[in-house]
Coordinates of C-alpha atoms and ligand atoms in Angstrom, one line a residue:
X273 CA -71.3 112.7 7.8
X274 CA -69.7 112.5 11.2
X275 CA -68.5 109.2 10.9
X276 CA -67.2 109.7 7.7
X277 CA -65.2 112.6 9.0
X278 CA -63.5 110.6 11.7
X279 CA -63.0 107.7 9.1
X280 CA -61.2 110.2 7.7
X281 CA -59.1 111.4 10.6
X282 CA -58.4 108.0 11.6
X283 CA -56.9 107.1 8.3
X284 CA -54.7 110.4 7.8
X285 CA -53.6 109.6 11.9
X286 CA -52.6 106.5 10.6
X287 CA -51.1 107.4 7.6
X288 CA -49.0 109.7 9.7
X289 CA -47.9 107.3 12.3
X290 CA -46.7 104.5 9.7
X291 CA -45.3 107.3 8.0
X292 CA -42.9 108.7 11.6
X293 CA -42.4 104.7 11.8
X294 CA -40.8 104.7 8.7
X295 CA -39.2 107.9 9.2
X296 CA -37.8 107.1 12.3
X297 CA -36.4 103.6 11.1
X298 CA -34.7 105.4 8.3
X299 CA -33.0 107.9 10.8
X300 CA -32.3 104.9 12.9
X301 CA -30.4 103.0 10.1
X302 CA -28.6 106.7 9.1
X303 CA -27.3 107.0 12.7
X304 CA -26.6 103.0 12.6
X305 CA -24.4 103.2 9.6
X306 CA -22.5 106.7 11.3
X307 CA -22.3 104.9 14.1
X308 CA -20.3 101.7 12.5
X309 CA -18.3 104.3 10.2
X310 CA -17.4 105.9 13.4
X311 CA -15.9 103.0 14.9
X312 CA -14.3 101.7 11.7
X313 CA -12.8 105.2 11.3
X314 CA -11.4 105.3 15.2
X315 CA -10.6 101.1 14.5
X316 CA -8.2 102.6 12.0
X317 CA -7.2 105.5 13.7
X318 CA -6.3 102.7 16.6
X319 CA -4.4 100.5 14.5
X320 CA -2.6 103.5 12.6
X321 CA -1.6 104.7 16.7
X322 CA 0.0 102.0 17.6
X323 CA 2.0 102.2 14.3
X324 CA 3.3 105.6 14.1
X325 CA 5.9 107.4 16.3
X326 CA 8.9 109.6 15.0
X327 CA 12.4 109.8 16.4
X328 CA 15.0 112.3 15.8
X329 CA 18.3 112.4 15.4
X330 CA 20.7 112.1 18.6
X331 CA 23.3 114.0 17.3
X332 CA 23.7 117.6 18.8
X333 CA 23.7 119.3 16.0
X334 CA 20.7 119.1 13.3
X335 CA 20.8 119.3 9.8
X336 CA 18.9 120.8 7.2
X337 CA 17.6 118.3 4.5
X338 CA 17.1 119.2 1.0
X339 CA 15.5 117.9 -2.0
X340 CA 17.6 117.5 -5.5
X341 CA 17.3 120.9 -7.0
X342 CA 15.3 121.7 -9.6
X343 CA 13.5 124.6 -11.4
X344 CA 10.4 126.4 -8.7
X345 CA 11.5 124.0 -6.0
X346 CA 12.0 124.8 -2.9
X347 CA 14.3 123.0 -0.3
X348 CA 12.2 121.3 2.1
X349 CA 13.8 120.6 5.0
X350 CA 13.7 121.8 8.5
X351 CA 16.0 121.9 11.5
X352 CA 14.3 120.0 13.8
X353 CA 15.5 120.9 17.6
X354 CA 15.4 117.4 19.4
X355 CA 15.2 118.0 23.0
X356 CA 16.5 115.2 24.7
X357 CA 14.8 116.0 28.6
X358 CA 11.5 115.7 27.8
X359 CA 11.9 113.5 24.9
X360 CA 9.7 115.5 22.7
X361 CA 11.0 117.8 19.8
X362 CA 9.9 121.0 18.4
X363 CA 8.3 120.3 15.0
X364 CA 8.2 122.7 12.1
X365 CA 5.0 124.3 11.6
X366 CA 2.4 124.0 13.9
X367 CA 2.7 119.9 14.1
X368 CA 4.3 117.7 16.7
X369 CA 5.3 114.0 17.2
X370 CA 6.3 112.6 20.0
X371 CA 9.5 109.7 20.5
X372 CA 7.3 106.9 21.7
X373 CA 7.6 103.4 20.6
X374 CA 3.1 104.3 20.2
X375 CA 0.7 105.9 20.8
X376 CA -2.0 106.0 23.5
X377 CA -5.3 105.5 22.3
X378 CA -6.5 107.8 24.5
X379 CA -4.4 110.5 24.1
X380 CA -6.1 113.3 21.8
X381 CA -3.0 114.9 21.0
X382 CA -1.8 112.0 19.5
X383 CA -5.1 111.1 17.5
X384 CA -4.1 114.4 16.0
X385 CA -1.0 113.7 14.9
X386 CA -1.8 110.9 13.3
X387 CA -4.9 112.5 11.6
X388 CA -2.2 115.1 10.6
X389 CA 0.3 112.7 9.0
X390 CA -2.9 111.1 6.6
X391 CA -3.8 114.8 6.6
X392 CA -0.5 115.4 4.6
X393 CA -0.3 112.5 2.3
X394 CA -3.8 113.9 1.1
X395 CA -2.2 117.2 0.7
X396 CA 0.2 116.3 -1.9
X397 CA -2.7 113.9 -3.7
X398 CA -3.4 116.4 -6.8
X399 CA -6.8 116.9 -7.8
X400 CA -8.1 115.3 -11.1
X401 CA -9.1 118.1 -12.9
X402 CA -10.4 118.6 -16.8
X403 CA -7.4 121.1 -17.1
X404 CA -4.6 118.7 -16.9
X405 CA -2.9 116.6 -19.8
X406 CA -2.0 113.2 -20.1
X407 CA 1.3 113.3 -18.3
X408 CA 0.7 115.7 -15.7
X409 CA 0.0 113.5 -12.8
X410 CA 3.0 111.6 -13.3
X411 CA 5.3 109.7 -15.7
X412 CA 7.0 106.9 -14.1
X413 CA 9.8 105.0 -15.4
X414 CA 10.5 101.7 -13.8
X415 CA 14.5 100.0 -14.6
X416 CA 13.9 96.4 -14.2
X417 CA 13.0 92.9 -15.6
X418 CA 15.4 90.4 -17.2
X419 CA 14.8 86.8 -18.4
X420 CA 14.2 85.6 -14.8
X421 CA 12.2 88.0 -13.2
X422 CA 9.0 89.5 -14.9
X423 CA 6.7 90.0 -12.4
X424 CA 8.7 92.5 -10.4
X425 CA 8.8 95.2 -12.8
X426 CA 5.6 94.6 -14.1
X427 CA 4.2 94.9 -10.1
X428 CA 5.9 97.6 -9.7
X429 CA 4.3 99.7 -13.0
X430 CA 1.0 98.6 -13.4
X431 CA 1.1 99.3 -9.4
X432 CA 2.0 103.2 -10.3
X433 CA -0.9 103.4 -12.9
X434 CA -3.4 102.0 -10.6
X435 CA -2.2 104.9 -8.0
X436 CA -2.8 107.7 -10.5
X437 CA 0.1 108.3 -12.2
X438 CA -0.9 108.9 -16.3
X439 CA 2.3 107.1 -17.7
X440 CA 4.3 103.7 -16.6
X441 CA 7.5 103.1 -18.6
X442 CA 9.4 99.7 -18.3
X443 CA 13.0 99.8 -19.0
X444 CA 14.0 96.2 -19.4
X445 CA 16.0 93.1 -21.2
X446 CA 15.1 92.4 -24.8
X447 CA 13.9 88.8 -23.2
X448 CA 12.0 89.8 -21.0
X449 CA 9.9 92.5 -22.6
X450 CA 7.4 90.3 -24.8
X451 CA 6.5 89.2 -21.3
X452 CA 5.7 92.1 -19.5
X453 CA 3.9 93.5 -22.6
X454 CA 1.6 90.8 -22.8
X455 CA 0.8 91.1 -19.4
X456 CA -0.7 94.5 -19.7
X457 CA -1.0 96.9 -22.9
X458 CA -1.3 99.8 -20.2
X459 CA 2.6 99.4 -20.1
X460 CA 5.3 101.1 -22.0
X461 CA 7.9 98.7 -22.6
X462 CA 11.6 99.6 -23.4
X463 CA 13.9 96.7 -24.1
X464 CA 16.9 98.1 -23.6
X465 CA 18.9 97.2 -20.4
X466 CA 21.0 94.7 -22.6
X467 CA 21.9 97.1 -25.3
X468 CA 24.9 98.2 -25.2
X469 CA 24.6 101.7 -25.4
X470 CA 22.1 101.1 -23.1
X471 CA 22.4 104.2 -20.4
X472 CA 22.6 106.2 -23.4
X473 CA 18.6 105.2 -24.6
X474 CA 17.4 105.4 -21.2
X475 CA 18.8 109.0 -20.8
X476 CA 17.2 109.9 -23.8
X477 CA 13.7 109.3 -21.8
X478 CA 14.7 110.8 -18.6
X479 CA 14.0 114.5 -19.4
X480 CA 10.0 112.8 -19.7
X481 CA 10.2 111.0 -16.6
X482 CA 9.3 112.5 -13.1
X483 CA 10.8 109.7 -11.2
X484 CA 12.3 106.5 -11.3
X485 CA 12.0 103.3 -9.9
X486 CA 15.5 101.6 -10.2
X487 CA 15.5 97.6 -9.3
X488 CA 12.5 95.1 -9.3
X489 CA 13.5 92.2 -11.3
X490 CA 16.9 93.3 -12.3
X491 CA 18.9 90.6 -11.6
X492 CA 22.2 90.5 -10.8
X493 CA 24.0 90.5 -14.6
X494 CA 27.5 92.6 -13.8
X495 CA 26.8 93.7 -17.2
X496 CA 23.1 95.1 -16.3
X497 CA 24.3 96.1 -13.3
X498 CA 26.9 97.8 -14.6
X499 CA 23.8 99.4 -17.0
X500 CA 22.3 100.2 -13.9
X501 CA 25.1 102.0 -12.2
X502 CA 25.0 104.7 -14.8
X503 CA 21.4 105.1 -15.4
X504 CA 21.5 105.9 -11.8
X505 CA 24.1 108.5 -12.2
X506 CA 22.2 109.7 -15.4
X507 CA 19.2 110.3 -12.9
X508 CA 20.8 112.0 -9.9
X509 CA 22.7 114.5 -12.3
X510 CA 19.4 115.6 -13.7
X511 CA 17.7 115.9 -10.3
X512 CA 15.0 113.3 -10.4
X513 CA 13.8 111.8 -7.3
X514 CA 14.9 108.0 -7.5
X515 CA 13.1 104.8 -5.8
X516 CA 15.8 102.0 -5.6
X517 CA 14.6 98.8 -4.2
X518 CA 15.6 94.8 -4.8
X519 CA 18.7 94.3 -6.9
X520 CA 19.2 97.5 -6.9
X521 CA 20.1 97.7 -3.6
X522 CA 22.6 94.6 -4.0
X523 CA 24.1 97.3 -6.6
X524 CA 24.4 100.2 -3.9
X525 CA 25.6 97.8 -1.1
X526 CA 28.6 97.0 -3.9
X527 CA 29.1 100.7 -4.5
X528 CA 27.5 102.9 -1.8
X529 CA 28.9 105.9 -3.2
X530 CA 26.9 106.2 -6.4
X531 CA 23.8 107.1 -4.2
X532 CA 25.4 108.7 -1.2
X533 CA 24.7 112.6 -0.4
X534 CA 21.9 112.5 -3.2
X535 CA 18.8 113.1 -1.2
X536 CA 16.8 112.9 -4.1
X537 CA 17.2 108.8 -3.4
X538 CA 15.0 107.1 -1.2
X539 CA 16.3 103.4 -0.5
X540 CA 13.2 100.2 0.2
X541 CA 15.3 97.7 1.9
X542 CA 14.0 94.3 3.4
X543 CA 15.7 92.7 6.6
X544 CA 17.9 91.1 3.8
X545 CA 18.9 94.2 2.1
X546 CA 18.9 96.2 5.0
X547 CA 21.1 94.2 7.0
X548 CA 23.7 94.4 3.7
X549 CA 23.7 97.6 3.0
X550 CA 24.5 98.5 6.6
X551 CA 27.3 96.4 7.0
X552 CA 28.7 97.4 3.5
X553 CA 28.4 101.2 4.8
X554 CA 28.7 100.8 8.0
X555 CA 31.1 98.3 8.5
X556 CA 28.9 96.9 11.2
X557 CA 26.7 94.4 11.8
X558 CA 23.3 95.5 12.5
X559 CA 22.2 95.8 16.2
X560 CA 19.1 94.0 16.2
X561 CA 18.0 95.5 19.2
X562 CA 18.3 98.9 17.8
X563 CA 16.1 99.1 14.6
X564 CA 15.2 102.4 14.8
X565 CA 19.2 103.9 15.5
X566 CA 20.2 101.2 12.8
X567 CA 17.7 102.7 10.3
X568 CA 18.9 106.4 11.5
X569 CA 22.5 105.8 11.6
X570 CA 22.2 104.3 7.7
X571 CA 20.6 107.2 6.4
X572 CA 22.7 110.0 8.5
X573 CA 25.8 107.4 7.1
X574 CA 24.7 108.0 3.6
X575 CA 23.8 111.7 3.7
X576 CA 20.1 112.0 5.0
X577 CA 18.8 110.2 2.0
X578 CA 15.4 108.7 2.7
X579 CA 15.5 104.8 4.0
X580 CA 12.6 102.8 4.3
X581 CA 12.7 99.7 6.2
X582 CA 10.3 97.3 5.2
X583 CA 9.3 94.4 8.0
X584 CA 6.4 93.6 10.4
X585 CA 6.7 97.1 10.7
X586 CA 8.2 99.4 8.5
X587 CA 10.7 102.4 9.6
X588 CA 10.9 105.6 7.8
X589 CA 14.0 107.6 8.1
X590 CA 15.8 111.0 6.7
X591 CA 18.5 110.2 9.0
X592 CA 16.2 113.1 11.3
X593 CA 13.4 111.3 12.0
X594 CA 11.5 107.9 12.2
X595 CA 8.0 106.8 11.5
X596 CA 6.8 103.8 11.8
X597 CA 4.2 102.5 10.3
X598 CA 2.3 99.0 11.5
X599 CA -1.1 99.9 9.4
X600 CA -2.7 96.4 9.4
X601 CA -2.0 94.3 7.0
X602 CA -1.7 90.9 7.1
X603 CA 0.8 87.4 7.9
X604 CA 0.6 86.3 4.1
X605 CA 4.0 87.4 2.8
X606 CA 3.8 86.4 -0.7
X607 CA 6.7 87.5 -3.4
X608 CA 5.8 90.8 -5.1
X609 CA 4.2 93.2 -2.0
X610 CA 7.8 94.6 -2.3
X611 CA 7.3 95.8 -6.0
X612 CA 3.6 97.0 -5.6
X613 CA 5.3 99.6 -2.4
X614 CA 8.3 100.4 -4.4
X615 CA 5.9 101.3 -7.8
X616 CA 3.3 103.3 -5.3
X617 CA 5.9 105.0 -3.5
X618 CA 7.2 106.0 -7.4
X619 CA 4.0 107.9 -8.0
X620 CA 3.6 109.3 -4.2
X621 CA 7.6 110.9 -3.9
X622 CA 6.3 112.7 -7.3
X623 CA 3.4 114.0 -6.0
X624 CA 5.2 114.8 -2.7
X625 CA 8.3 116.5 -4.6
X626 CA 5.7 118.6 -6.8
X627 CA 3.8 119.8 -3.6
X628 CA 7.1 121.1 -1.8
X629 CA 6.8 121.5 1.9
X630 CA 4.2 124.3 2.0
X631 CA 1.9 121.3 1.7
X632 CA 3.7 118.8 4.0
X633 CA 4.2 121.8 7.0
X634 CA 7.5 121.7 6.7
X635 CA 8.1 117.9 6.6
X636 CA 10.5 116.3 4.7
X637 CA 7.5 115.3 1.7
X638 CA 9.6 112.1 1.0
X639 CA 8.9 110.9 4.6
X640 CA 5.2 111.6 3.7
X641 CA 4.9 109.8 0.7
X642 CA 6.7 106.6 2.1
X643 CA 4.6 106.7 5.2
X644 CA 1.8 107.1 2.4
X645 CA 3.1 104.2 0.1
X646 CA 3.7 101.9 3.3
X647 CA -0.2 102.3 4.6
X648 CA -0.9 101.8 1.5
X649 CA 0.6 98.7 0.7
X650 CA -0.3 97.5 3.6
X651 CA -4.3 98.2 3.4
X652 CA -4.0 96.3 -0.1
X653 CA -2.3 93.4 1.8
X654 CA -5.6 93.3 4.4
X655 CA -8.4 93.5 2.0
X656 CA -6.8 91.0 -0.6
X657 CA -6.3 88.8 2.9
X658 CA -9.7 89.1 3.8
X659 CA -10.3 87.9 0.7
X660 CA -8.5 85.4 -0.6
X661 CA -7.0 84.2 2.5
X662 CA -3.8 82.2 2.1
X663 CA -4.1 82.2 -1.5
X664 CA -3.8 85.5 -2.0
X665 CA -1.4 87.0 -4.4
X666 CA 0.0 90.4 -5.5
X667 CA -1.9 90.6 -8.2
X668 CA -5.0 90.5 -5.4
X669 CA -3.4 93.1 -3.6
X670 CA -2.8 95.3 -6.7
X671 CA -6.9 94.7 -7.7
X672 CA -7.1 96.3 -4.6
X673 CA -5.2 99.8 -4.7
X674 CA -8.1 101.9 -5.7
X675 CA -10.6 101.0 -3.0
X676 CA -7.6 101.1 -0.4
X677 CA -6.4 104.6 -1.5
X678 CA -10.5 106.0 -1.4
X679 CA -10.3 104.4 2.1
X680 CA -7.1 105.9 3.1
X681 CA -6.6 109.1 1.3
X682 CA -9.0 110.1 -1.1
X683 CA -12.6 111.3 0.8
X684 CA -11.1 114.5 0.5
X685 CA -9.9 114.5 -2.4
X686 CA -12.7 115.9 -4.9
X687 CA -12.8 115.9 -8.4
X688 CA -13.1 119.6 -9.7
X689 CA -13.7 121.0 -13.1
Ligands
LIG760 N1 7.5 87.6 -9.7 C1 8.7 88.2 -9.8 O1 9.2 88.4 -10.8 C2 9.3 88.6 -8.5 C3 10.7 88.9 -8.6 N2 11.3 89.4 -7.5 C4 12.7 89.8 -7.8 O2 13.6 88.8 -7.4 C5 14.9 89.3 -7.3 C6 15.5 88.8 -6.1 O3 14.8 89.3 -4.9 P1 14.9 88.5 -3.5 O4 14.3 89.4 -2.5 O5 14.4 87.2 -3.7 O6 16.5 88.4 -3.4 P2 17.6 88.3 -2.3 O7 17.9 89.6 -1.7 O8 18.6 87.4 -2.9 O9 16.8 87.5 -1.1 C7 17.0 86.2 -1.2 C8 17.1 85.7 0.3 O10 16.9 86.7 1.3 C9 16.2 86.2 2.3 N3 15.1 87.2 2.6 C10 14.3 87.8 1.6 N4 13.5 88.6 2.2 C11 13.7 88.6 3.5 C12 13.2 89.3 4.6 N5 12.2 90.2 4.5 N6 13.7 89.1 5.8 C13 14.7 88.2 6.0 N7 15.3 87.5 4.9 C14 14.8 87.7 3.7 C15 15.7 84.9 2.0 O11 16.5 84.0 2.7 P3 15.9 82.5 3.2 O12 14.4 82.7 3.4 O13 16.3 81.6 2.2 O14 16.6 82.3 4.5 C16 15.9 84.8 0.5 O15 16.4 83.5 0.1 C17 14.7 90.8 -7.3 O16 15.0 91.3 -8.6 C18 13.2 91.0 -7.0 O17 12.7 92.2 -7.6 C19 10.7 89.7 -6.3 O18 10.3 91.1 -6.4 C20 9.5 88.8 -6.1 C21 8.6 88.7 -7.3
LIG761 N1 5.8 90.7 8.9 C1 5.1 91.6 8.2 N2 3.9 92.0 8.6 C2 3.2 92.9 8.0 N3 3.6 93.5 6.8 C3 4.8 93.2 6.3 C4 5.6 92.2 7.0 N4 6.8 92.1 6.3 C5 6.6 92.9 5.2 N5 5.4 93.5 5.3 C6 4.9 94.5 4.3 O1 5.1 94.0 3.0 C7 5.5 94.9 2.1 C8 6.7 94.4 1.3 O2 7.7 94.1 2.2 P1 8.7 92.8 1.9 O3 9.6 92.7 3.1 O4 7.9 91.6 1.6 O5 9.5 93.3 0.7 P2 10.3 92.6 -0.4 O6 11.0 91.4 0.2 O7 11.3 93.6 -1.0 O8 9.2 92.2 -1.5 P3 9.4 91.5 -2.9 O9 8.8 90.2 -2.8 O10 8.6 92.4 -3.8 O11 10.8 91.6 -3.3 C9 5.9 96.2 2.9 O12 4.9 97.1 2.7 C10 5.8 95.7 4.3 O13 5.1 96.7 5.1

């Protein structure tokens, strides 16, 4: 009887012991995997550190930026009091950036602003909801695509789908729309750029669009440009925000005036483009030494539209500010990461416009969504890189958008009923 009751205690002892070793492996593997999320999440805070600084404006006086006007939307700029002693600036509401080329790793006060910059793209991310329509989280329209360049506009629109807006319209040349249909049925395909009433049919859509991407793959017709000139027009007098990258920028550097003083623009230059628009408005070459002033100077130049300067890093301006942002990405620079920015940014400057400034502390919200867009694009580029290595492609990077935007923006964005 004895025995048989230690038998019995030994057995439960052991049962308990393999059951604390398991127990305490699990735990082990728990704090493990926090640990490694940890460091991923301060290896990304790191990189995003050494990417992100703002500048302000030199001038002595500071102006007040606001959005293109439209029903329940407030203006959403913010003098900004650039102080040029201690080379910091008072910010808005309750954040504050600093005028450093980066940031120290070590600095906690600068961990926190760039927590707070993510913090605000996430802000003006809407929450998917079973209230909303079809429609509701965005309807983009993208003017672009002629018989040489396909890929662009299609980049650019599937690339605003794959972000989260509902709707992707492609306004395009009759020869080139069988081609970007069949390269996706998501796509609404309008082939009407060669038409010559032309401005008139795209109008007719505009009151349905929230904003518009003007340039991947327009080519450099003077007739479609021409097309293009008044469609942008068309746009500003109704007050919807406007993306205008590529060949559209070969447009504005032709007549800077169509754009300037609407700050409902925002401009997506490369070196190339860059370097011709300033010297078109400037009358200037640019000072290669001086990116930032360059990129400020531009957008003051051109009424405090939005500029963003794409390159090894990429320099976001309002002609107040810059941000920079050097998110990792990678040294594969195939053709196309352009478009897949430019059609992200479409969906982002929506969502940014729609949330107002309450929601972006008094920031200009087109800063936010381009600094948005521009990690974005680049966290595409580094896990289709890790990947596929040199023979990556956009349409790698664009398989790629929703598992970069979870990483980058969406954890705290839940889905509510
Ligand atoms: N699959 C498709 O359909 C795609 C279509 N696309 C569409 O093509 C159209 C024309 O666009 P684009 O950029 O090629 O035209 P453009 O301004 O004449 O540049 C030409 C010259 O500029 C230079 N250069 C370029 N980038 C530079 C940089 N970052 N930094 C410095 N220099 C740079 C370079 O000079 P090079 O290397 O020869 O010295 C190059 O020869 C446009 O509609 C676009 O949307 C693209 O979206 C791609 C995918
Ligand atoms: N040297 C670089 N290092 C890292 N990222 C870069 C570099 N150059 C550009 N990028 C990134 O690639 C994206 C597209 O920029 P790019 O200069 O290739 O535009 P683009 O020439 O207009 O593209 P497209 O081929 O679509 O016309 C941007 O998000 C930018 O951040």
């Amino acid at each position: 009887m004895m025995e048989k009751f230690l038998q019995q205690s030994m057995d439960a002892e052991q049962k308990f012991y393999k059951y604390e070793e398991q127990r305490l492996k699990i735990e082990d593997k728990r704090r493990e995997a926090e640990h490694a999320r940890e460091l991923q999440m301060l290896q990304m805070l790191g990189q995003m550190l050494a990417g992100i600084s703002s500048a302000v404006s030199q001038r002595s006086h500071s102006r007040a930026c606001s959005p293109p006007q439209r029903a329940n939307r407030q203006s959403f700029g913010e003098t900004i009091n650039y102080n040029p002693v201690d080379r910091a600036f008072s910010p808005p509401i309750g954040i504050s950036f600093f005028i450093q080329r980066s940031f120290s790793f070590r600095s906690t006060h600068s961990l926190k602003d760039m927590e707070n910059i993510f913090r605000l793209v996430r802000n003006v991310i809407p929450p998917l909801t079973a209230k909303k329509h079809k429609g509701q989280d965005g309807r983009i329209g993208i003017v672009g695509g002629c018989q040489e360049y396909t890929g662009a506009p299609y980049f650019a629109a599937i690339s605003a789908l794959k972000v989260g807006a509902d709707l992707s319209h492609v306004f395009c040349t009759k020869d080139a729309a069988a081609a970007i249909k069949s390269y996706s049925p998501e796509l609404i395909v309008h082939p009407v750029l060669d038409i010559p009433n032309a401005v008139n049919e795209v109008e007719k859509w505009l009151p349905r669009l929230h904003t518009v991407v003007l340039g991947p793959g327009l080519g450099r017709d003077e007739v479609i440009l021409e097309h293009a000139k008044g469609i942008i027009e068309r746009t500003r007098a109704k007050g919807i925000p406007i993306i205008i990258d590529a060949d559209g920028l070969w447009l504005i550097a032709q007549h800077p005036s169509i754009i300037q003083g609407y700050q409902g623009a925002i401009l997506t230059p490369n070196l190339m483009e860059f370097s011709r628009l300033y010297e078109a408005v400037l009358r200037d070459p640019v000072d290669s030494d001086d990116h930032h002033g360059c990129v400020l100077r531009l957008s003051q130049a051109l009424g405090n539209l939005t500029i963003v300067q794409k390159g090894e890093r990429d320099l976001i301006s309002d002609g107040q500010k810059v941000f920079v942002c050097s998110h990792e990405g990678s040294n594969r620079r195939c053709g196309g990461q352009g478009d897949l920015l430019s059609g992200s940014l479409g969906v982002l400057s929506h969502w940014a416009f729609l949330a107002g400034s309450e929601k972006t502390n008094g920031l200009n919200p087109f800063l936010v969504a381009a600094f948005g867009a521009c990690s974005l694009t680049r966290q595409c580029n580094n896990q289709a890189f890790q990947k596929y290595g040199r023979s990556m492609t956009t349409k790698d990077m664009i398989t790629e958008i929703g598992t970069a935007f979870n990483k980058l923006f969406e954890h705290e964005v839940k889905a509510t009923n």
